[in-house]
GROMACS .gro file of C-alpha atoms in nm:
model
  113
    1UNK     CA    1   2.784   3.380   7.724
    2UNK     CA    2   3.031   3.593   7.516
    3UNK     CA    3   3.122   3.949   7.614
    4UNK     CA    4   3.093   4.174   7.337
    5UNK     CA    5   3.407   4.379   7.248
    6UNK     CA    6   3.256   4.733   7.361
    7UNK     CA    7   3.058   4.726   7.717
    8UNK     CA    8   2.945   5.032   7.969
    9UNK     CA    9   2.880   5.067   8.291
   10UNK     CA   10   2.661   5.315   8.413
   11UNK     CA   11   2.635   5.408   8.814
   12UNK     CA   12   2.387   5.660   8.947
   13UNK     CA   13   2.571   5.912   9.123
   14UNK     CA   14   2.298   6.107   9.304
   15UNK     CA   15   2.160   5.740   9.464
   16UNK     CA   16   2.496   5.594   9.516
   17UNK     CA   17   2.381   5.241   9.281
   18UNK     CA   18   2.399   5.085   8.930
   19UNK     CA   19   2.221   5.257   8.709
   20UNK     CA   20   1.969   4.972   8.569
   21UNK     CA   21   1.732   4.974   8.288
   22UNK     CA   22   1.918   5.228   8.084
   23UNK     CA   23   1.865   5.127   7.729
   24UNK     CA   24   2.195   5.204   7.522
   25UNK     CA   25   2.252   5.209   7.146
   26UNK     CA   26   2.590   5.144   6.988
   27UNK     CA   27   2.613   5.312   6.686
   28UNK     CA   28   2.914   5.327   6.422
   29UNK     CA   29   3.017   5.633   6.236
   30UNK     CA   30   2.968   5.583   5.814
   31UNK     CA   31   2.966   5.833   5.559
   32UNK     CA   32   2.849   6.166   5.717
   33UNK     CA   33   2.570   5.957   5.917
   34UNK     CA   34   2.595   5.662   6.175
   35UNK     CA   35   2.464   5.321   6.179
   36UNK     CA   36   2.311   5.091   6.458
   37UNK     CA   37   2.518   4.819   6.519
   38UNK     CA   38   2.337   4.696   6.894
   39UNK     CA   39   2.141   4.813   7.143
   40UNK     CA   40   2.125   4.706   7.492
   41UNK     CA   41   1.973   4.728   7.876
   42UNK     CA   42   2.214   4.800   8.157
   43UNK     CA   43   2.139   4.460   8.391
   44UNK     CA   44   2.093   4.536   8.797
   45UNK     CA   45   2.438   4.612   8.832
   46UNK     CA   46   2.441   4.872   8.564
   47UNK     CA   47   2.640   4.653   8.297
   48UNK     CA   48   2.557   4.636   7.912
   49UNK     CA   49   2.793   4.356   7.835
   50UNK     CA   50   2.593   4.221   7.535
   51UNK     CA   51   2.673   4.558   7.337
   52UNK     CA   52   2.763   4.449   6.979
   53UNK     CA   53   2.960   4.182   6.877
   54UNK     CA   54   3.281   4.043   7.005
   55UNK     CA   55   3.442   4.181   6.735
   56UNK     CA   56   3.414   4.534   6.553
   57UNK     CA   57   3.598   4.689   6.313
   58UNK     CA   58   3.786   4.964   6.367
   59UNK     CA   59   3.644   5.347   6.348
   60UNK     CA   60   3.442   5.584   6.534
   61UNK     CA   61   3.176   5.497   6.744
   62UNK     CA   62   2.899   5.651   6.952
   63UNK     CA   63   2.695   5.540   7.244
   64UNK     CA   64   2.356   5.681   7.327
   65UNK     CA   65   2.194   5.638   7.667
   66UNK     CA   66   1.880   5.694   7.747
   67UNK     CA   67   1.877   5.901   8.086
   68UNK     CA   68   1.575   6.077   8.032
   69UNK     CA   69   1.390   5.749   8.043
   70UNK     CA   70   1.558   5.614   8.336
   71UNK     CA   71   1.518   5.941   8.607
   72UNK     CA   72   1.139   5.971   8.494
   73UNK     CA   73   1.133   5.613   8.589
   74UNK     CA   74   1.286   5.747   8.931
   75UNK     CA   75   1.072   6.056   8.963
   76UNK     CA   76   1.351   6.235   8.906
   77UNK     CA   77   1.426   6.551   8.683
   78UNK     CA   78   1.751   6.591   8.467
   79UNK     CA   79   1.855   6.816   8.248
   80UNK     CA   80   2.055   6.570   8.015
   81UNK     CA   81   1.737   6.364   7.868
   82UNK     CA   82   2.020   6.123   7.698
   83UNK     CA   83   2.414   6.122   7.687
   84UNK     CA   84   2.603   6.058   7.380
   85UNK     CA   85   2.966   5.971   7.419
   86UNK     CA   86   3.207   5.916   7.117
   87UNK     CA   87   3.470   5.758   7.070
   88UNK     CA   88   3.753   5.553   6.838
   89UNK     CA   89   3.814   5.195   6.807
   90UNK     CA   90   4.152   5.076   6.708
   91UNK     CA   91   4.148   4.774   6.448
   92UNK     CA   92   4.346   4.577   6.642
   93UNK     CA   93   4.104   4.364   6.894
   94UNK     CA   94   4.114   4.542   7.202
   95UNK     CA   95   3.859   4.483   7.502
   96UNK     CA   96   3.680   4.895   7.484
   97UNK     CA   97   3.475   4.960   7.826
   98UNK     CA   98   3.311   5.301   7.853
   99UNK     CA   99   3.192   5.364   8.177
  100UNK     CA  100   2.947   5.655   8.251
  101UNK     CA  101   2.897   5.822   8.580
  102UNK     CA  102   2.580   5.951   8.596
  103UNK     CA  103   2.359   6.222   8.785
  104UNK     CA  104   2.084   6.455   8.687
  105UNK     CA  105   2.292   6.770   8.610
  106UNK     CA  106   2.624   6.602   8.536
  107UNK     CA  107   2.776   6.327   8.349
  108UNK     CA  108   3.172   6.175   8.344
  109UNK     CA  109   3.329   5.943   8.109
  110UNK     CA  110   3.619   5.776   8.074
  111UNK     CA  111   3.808   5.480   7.898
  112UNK     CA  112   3.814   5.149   8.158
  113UNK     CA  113   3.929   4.862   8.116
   0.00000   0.00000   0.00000
């Protein structure tokens, strides 16, 4: 099983555990629109690592997660009913993990490794 070259992680801060069954979409930036290039489940640990393929060209891409979906599925109400982080790949082959910390009224991001 191949890794693809952008993965997320997404943990549930209000319950303290991976976030899973959040569908993601990885989208990449062209023109003045953006194009689907995967989308994805986060497994029982929280991990999309099938994202894409192992390779992507460089440019600006977006992921979209689907948190409205996954706190109804917990009873749970949110104010964010999905998260959208952007962000740039370099053309040079680099392993990109964005992680997202989750709860219902907040969100945090940042570039892992």
């Amino acid at each position: 099983m191949t890794v693809s070259q952008i993965t997320t992680h997404v943990l549930d801060a209000q319950r303290g555990v991976p976030a899973a069954g959040v569908a993601v979409e990885l989208s990449r930036r062209e023109g003045e629109g953006w194009a689907l290039v995967a989308t994805g489940v986060t497994d029982a640990d929280g991990r999309a690592k099938q994202l894409g393929p192992e390779q992507v060209p460089g440019g600006e891409y977006r992921l979209r997660f689907d948190t409205g979906a996954y706190f109804a599925a917990t009873e749970t109400d949110t104010f964010y009913p999905e998260v959208l982080i952007g962000f740039a790949v370099a053309d040079d082959g680099r392993h990109y993990h964005v992680p997202l910390l989750l709860s219902p009224f907040a969100y945090s991001t940042y570039r892992g490794s």
